[in-house]
Every structure is written in C-alpha cells, then in structure tokens.
PDB file of C-alpha atoms and ligand atoms in Angstrom:
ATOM      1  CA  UNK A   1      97.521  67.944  84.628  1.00 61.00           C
ATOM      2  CA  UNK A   2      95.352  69.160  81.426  1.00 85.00           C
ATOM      3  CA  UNK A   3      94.427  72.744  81.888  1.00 95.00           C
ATOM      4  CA  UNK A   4      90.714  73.635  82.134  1.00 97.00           C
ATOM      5  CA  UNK A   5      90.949  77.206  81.926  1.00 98.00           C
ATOM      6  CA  UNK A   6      93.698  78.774  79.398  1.00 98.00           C
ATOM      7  CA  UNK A   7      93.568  83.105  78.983  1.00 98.00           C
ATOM      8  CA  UNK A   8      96.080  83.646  76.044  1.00 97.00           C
ATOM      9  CA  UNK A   9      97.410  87.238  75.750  1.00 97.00           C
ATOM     10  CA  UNK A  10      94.278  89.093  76.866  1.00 97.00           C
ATOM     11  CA  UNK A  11      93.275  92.695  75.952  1.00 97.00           C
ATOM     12  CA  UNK A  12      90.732  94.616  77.914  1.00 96.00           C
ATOM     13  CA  UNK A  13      90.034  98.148  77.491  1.00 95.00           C
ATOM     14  CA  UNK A  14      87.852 100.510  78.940  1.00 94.00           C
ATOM     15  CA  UNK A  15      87.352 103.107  76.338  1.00 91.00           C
ATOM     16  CA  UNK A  16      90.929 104.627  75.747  1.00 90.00           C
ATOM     17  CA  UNK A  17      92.451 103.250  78.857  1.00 92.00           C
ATOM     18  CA  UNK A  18      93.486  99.789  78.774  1.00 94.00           C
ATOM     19  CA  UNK A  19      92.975  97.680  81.678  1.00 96.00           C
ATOM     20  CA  UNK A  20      94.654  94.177  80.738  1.00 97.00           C
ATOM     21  CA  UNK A  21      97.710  94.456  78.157  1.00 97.00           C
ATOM     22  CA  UNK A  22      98.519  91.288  77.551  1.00 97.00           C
ATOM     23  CA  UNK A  23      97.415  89.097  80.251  1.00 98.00           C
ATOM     24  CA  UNK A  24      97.750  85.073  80.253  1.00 98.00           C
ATOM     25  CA  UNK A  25      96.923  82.727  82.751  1.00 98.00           C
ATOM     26  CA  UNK A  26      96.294  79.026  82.898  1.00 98.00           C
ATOM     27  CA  UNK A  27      94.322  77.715  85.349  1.00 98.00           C
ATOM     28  CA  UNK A  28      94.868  73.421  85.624  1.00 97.00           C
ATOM     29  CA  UNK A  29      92.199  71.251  86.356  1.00 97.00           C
ATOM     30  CA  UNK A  30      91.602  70.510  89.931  1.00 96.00           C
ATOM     31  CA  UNK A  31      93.515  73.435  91.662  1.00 98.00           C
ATOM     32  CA  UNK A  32      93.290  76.858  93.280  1.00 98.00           C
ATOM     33  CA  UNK A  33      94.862  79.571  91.318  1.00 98.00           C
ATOM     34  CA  UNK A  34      95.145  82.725  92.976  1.00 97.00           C
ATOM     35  CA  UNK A  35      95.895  86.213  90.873  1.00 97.00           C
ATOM     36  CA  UNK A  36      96.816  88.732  93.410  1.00 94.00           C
ATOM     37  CA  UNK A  37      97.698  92.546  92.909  1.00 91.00           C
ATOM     38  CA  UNK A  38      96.840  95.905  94.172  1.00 86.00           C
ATOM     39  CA  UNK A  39      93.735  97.750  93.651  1.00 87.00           C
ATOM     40  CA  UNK A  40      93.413  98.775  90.138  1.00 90.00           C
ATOM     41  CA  UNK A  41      95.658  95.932  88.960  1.00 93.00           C
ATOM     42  CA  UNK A  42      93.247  94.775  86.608  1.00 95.00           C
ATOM     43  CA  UNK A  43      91.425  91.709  88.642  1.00 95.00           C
ATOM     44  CA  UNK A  44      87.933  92.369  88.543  1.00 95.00           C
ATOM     45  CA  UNK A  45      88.314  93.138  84.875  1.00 96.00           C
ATOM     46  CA  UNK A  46      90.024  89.873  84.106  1.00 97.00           C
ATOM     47  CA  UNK A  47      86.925  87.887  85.651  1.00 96.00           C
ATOM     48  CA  UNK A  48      84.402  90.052  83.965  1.00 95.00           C
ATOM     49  CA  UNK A  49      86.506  89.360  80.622  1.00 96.00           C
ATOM     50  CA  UNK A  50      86.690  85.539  81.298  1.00 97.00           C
ATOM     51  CA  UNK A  51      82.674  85.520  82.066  1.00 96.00           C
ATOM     52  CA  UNK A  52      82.670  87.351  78.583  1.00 94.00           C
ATOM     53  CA  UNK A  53      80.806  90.526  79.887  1.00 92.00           C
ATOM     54  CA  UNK A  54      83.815  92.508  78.410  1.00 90.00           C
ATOM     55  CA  UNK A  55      84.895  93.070  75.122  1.00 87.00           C
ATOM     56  CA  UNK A  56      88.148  91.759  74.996  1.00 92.00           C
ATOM     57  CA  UNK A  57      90.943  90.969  72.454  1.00 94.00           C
ATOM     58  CA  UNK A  58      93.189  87.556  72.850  1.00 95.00           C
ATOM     59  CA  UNK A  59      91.470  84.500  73.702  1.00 95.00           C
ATOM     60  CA  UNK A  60      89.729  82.689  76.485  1.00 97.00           C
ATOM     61  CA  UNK A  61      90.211  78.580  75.946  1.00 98.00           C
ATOM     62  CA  UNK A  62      87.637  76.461  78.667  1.00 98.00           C
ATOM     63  CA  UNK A  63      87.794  72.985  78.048  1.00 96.00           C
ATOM     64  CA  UNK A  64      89.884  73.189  75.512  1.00 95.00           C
ATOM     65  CA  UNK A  65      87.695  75.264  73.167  1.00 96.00           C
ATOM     66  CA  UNK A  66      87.992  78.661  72.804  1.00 97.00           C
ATOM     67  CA  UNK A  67      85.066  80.945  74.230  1.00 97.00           C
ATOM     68  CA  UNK A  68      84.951  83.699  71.397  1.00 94.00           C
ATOM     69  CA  UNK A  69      81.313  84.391  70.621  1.00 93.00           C
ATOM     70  CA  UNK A  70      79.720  82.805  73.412  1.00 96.00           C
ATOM     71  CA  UNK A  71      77.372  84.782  75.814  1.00 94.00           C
ATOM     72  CA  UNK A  72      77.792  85.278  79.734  1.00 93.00           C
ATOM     73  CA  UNK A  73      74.584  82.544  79.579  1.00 91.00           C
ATOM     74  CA  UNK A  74      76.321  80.150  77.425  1.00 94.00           C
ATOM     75  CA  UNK A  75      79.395  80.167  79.632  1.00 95.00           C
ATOM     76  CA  UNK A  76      77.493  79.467  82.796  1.00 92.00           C
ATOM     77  CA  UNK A  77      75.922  76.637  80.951  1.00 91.00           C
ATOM     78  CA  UNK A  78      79.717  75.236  79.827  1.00 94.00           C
ATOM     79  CA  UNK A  79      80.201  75.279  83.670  1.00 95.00           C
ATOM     80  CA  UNK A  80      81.889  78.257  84.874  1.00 96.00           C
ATOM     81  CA  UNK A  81      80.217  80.500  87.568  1.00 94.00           C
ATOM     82  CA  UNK A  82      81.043  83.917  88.734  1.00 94.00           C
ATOM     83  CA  UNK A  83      81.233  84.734  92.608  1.00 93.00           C
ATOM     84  CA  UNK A  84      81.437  89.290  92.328  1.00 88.00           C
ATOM     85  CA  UNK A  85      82.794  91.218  94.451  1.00 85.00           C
ATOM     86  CA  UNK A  86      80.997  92.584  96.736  1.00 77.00           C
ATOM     87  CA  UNK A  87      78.283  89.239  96.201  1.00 76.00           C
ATOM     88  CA  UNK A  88      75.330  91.372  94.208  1.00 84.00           C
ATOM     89  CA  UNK A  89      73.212  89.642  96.941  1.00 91.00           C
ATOM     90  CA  UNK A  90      69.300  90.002  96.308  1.00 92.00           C
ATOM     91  CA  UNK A  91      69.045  91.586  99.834  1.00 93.00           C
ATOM     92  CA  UNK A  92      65.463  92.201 100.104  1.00 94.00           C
ATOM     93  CA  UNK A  93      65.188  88.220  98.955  1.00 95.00           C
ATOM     94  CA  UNK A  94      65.463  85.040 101.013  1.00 96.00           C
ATOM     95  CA  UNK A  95      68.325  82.880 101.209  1.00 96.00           C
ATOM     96  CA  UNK A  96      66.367  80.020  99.759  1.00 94.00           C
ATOM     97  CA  UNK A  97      65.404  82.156  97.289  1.00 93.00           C
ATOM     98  CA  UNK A  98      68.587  84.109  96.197  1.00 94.00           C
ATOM     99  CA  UNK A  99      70.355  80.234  96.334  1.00 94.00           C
ATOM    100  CA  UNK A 100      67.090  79.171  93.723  1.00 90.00           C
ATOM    101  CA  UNK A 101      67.829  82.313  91.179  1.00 85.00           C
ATOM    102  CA  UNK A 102      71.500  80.785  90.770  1.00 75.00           C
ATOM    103  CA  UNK A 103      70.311  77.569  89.250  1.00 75.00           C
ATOM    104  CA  UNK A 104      68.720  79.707  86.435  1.00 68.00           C
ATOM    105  CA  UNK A 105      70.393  78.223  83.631  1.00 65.00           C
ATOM    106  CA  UNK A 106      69.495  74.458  84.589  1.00 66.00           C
ATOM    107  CA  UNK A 107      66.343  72.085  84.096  1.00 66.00           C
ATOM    108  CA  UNK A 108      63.336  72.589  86.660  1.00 65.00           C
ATOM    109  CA  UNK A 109      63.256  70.209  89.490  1.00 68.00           C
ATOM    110  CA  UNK A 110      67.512  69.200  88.877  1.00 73.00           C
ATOM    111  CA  UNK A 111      68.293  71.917  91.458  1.00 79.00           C
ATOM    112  CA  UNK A 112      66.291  70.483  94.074  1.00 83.00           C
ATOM    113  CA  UNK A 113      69.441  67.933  94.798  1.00 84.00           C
ATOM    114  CA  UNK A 114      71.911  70.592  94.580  1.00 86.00           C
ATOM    115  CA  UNK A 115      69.980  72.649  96.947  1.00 91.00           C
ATOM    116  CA  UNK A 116      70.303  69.921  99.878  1.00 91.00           C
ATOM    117  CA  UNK A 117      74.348  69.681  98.624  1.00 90.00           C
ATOM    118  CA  UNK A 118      74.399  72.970  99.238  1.00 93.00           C
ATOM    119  CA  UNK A 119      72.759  73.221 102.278  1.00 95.00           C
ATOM    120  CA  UNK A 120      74.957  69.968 103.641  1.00 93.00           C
ATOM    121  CA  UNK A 121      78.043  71.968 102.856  1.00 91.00           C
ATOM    122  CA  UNK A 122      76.848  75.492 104.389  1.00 93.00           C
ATOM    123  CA  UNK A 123      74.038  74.371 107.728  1.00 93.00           C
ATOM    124  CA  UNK A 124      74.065  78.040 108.635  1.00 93.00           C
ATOM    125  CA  UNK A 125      72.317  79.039 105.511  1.00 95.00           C
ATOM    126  CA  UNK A 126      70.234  75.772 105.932  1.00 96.00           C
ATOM    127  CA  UNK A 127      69.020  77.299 109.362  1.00 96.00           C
ATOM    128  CA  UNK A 128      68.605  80.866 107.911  1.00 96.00           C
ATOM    129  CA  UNK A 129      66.685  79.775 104.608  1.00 95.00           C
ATOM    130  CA  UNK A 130      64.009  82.127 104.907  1.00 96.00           C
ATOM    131  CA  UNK A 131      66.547  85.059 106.286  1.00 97.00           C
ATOM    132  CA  UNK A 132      66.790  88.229 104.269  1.00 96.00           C
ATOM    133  CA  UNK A 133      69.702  88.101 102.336  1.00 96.00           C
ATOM    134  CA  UNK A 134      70.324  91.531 103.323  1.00 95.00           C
ATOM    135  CA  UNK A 135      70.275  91.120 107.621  1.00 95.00           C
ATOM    136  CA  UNK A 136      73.116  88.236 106.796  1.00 94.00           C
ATOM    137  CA  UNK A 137      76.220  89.050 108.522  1.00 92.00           C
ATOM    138  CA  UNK A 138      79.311  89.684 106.028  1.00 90.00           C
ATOM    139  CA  UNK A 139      80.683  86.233 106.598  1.00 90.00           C
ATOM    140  CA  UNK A 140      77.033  84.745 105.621  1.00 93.00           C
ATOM    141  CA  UNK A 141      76.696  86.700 102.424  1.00 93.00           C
ATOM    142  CA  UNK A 142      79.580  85.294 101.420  1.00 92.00           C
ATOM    143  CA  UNK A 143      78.591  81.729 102.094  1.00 93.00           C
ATOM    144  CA  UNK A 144      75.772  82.459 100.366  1.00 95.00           C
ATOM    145  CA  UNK A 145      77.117  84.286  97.189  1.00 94.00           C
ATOM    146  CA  UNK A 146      79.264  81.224  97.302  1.00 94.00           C
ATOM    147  CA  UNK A 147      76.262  78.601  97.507  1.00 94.00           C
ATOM    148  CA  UNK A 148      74.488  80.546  94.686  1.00 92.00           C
ATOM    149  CA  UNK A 149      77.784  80.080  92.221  1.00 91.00           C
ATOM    150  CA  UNK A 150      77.233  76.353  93.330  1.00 92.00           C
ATOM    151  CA  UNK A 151      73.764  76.032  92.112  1.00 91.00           C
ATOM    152  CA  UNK A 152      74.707  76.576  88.658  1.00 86.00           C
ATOM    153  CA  UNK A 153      76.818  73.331  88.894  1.00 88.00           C
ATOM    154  CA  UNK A 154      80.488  74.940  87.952  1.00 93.00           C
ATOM    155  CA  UNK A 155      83.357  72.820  86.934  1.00 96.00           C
ATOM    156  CA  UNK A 156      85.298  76.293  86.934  1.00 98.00           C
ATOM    157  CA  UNK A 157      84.471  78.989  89.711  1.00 97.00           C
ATOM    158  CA  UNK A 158      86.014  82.093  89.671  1.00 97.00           C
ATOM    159  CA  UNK A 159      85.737  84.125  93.402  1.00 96.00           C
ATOM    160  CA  UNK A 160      86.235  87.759  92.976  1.00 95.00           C
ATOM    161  CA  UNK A 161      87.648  89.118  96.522  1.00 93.00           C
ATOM    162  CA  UNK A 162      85.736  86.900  98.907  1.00 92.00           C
ATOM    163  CA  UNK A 163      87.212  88.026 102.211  1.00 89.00           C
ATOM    164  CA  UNK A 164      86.939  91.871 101.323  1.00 87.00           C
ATOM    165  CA  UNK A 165      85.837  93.373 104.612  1.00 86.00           C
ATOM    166  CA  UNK A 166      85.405  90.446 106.708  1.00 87.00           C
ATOM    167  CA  UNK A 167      86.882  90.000 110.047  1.00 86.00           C
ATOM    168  CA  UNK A 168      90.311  87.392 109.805  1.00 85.00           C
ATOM    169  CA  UNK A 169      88.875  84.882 112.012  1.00 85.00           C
ATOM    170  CA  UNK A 170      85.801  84.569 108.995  1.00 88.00           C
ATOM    171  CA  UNK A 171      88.669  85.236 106.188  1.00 88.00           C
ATOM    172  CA  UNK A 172      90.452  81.897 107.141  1.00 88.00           C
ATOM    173  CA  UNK A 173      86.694  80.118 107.120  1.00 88.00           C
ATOM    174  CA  UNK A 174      85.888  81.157 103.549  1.00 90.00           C
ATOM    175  CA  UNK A 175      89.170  79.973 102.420  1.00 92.00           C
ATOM    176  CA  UNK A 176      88.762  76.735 104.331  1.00 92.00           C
ATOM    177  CA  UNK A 177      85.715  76.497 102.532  1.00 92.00           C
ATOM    178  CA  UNK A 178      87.520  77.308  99.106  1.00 94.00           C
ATOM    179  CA  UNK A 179      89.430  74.748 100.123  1.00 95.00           C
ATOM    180  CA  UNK A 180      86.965  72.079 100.653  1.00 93.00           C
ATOM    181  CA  UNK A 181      85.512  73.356  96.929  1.00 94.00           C
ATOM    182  CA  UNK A 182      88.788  71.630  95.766  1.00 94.00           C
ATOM    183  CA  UNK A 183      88.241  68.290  97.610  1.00 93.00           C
ATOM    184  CA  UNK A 184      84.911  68.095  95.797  1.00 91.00           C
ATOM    185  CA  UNK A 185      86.388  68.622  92.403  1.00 93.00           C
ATOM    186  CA  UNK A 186      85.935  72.145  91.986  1.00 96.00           C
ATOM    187  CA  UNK A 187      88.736  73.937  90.176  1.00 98.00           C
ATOM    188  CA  UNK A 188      89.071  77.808  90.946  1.00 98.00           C
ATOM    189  CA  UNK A 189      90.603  81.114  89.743  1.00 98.00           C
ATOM    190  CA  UNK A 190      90.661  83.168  93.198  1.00 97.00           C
ATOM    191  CA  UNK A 191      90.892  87.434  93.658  1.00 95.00           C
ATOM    192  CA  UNK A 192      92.561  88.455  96.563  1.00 89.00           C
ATOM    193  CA  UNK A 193      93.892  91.212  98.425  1.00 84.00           C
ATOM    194  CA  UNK A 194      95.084  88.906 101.156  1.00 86.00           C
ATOM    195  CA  UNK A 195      98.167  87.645  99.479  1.00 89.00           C
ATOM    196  CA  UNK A 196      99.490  85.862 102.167  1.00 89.00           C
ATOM    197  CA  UNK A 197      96.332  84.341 102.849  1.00 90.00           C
ATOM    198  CA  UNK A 198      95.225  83.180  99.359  1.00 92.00           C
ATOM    199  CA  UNK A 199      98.525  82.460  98.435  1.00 94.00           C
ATOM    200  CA  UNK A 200      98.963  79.255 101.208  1.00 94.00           C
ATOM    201  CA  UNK A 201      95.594  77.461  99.664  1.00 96.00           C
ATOM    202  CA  UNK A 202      96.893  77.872  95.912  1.00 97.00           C
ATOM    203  CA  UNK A 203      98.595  75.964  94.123  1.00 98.00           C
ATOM    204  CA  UNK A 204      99.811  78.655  91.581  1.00 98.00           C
ATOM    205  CA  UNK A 205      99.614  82.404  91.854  1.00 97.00           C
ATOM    206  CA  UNK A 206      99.738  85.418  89.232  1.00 97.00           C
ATOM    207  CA  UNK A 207     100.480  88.464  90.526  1.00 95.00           C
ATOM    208  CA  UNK A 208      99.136  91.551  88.587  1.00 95.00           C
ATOM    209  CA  UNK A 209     100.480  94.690  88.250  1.00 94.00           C
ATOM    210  CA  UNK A 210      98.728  97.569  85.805  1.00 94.00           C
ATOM    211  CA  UNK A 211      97.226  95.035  83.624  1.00 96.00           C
ATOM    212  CA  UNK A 212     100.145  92.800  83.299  1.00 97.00           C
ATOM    213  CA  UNK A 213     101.415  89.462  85.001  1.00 97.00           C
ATOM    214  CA  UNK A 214     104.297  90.875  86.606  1.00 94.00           C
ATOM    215  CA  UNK A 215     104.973  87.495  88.589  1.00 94.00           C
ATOM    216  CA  UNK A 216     103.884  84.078  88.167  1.00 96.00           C
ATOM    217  CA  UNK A 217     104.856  80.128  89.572  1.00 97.00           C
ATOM    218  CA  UNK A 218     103.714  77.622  92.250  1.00 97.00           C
ATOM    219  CA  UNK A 219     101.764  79.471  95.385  1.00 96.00           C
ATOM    220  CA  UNK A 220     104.844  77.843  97.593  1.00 95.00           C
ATOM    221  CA  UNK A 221     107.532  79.938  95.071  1.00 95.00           C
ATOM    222  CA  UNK A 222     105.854  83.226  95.377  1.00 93.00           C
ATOM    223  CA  UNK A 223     105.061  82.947  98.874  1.00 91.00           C
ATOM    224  CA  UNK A 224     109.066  83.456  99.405  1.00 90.00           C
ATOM    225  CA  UNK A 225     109.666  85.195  96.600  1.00 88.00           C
ATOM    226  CA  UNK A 226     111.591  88.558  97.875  1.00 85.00           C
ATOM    227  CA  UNK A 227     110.354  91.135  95.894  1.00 82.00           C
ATOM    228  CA  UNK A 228     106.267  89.769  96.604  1.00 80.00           C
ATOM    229  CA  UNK A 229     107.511  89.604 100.225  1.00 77.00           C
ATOM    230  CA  UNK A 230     108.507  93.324 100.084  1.00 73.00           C
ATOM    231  CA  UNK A 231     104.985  94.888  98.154  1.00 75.00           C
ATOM    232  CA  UNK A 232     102.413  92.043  99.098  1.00 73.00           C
ATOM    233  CA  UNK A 233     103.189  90.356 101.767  1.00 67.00           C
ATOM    234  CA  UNK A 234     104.137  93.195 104.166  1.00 64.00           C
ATOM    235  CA  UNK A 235     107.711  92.269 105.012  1.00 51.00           C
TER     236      UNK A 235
HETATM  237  P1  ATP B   1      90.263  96.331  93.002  1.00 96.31           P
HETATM  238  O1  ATP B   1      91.101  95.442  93.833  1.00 96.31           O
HETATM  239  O2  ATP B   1      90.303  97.758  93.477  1.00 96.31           O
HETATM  240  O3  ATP B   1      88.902  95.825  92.735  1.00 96.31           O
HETATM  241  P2  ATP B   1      91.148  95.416  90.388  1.00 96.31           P
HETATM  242  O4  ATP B   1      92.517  94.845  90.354  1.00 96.31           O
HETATM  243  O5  ATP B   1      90.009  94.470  90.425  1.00 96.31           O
HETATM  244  O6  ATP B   1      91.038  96.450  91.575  1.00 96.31           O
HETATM  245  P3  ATP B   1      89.881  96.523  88.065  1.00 96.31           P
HETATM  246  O7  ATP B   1      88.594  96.814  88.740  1.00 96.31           O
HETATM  247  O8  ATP B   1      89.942  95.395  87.135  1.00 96.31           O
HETATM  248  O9  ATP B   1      91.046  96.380  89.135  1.00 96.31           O
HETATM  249  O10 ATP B   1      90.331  97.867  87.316  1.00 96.31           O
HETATM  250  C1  ATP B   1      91.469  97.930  86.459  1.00 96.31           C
HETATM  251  C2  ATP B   1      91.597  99.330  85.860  1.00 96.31           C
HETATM  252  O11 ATP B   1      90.512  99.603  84.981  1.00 96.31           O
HETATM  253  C3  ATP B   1      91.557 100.450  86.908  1.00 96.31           C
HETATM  254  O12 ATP B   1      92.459 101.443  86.499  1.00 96.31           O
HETATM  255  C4  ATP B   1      90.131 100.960  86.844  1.00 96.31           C
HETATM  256  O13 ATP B   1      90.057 102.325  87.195  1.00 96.31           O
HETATM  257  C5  ATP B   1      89.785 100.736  85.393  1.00 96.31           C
HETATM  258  N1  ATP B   1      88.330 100.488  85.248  1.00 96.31           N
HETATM  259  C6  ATP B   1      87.636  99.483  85.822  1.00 96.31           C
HETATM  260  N2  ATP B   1      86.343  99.519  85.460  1.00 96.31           N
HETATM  261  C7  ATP B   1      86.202 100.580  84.649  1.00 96.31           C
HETATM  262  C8  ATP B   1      85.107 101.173  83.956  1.00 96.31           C
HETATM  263  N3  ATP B   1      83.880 100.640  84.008  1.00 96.31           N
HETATM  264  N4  ATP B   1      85.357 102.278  83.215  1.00 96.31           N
HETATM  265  C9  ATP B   1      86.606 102.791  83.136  1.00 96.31           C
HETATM  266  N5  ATP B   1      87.678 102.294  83.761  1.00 96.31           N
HETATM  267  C10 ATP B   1      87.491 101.209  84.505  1.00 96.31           C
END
C-alpha cells in the first residue's frame, strides 16, 4: 500500500516555543490514520502545518511530491481538504450556501454533482438546506463542516477533533460516517481526543506527546498497548 500522505521529521514553532520537534507520520492510501494525544500535544498544529498555513521545517510529501512552496490554495487543489476544529461554520449562512463556499477552488457548474453526492450521503442537511448554519445542532455542524471538506473533492481529508463536545450517541455517528468516507475511497488523517473511539475505525494510530510521536503501529496494537491503556484509554 503506496503512501499518499508522508510528514518527514517536521518542525513547527510558534515564535520561541516549538510545537512539533520532529514529527513524522505516514498516512497510506485508502485508510484512517488517527494521531491521538492530550491537549497541547501538538495536533491542531500538525494539520495547520500539513495544509501549509504554518511555517514549518522538514517536509510534507502528498502524492509523492513534496509540498514545499505550495499555498493553502494550491494544496486544496492537489486534493487535500481541511475539516477545523471547532468547524469555522459560516453561521449566519445557509447550509446550501456554506456547502457552495467549499467548492471554491473548482470549475463553476462541476459542484452541482457533488452537491447531490453530498446531499445523498448526509439527507439531514438535504432537508435543512436553507437552515442557518448557526441554529444546527452540534452533531449537524459537523455533518456539515464535513460535507463542505467534500465539496472540494479531497483524495486526502484531514478531520481536526470532530466529536469535540458532542453527545456519544452522535460521536459514534460521525465516526460511522468517517467510516463510510473510507468505503468511498477517501483516505484520512483523524484528531481525536476519544482514543478509544478513533482508535477502533483506524487502521494506524500516532500518539503525540509535546510535539513528538511518542507511540506509533496498527490501531489494533495500540488499542492494547499497556502504557496507552493507562494515559488514554482510561484503564
Ligand atoms: P488541543 O487538543 O487542545 O487542541 P493540540 O494537540 O491540538 O491541543 P496544538 O493546538 O497544536 O495542540 O498546540 C501545541 C502547542 O503549541 C501548545 O503548547 C500550544 O499552547 C502552542 N500553540 C498553539 N497555537 C499557538 C499560537 N498561535 N501561538 C503560540 N503558541 C501556540
């Protein structure tokens, strides 16, 4: 299995205080990877440095070619698509509307198929189209920060947090739907707090700890891996 995403020894710093020291990852075509880690750990910062809205030292290799030089816009274009935490929702917008702003980077009139795709995978957002973004419960965002990343056609989607302060009944829906991302040929790099959780729809994990991979193997390893059992896994 050829790897689609490669981060080779990656350097992120926030003014004098580093926040990644070294960090690789390799993300193979066609599965879930999950990086877990407390908060802090240097997550966030290792999406924002893949989507290349961070200055960072090392490299980032998509596709086999590495990403140094190219713009947040060229690597949406290349096929990789950003879900933030906390969604960055346009709240005062439709759902029809904030699904329409994340085909941006693609020709007029080719989104109009990829709306409908999206709409067959998510029917609650079909029947709330012209909802406010912002009266969406948490669950819904989510589906719909989700079904904006799919607009922009990724090959590579990278979900920062997605079940952060949603109920665990919706938490096991958005990783079923994660899930289903995978059946379609979707290959993702997923943040997560929920170790356990994340952990059983991955096929690898990372764990992070102050900016460095502390841990690292197949999702099934870690999952019964004593010392993750002990800090992430609560017992
Ligand atoms: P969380 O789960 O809480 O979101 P995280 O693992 O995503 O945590 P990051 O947000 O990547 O962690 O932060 C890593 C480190 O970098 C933290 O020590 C944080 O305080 C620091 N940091 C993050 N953003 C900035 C910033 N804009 N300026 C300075 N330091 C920052």
């Amino acid at each position: 299995m050829s790897a689609l995403l490669e981060v080779r020894e990656l350097h992120t710093r926030y003014g004098r205080v580093e926040a990644l020291s070294g960090v690789s990852v390799t993300v193979p075509q066609g599965h879930i990877v999950s990086v877990i880690g407390a908060n802090g750990a240097g997550k966030t910062t290792l999406m924002n440095s893949v989507m290349g809205v961070l200055p960072s030292q090392g490299d980032v290799v998509y596709g086999g070619e590495s990403l140094r030089g190219v713009s947040l816009e060229g690597r949406v274009a290349r096929g990789i698509s950003l879900v933030p935490e906390r969604r960055e929702l346009f709240a005062s917008m439709s759902v029809a509307d904030n699904l329409t702003l994340g085909a941006y980077t693609r020709r007029r009139g080719a989104w109009r198929a990829d709306l409908d795709e999206v709409y067959a995978r998510f029917p609650r957002l079909l029947e709330r189209r012209a909802q406010l973004a912002g009266t969406l419960s948490g669950g819904e965002q989510q589906m719909l920060a989700i079904g904006r990343a799919l607009m922009a056609r990724p090959r590579l989607l990278l979900l920062d947090e997605p079940s952060l302060g949603l109920a665990p009944l919706i938490v096991r829906d958005i990783l079923q739907i994660v899930r289903g991302l995978r059946e379609s040929g979707v290959t993702v790099l997923l943040v997560e707090q929920n170790a356990r959780a994340s952990l059983a729809i991955s096929d690898e994990g990372y764990v992070l700890e102050t900016g460095q991979v502390k841990l690292s193997g197949p999702a099934r390893d870690l999952a019964r891996n004593p010392e993750l059992t002990a800090s992430y896994l609560g017992g």
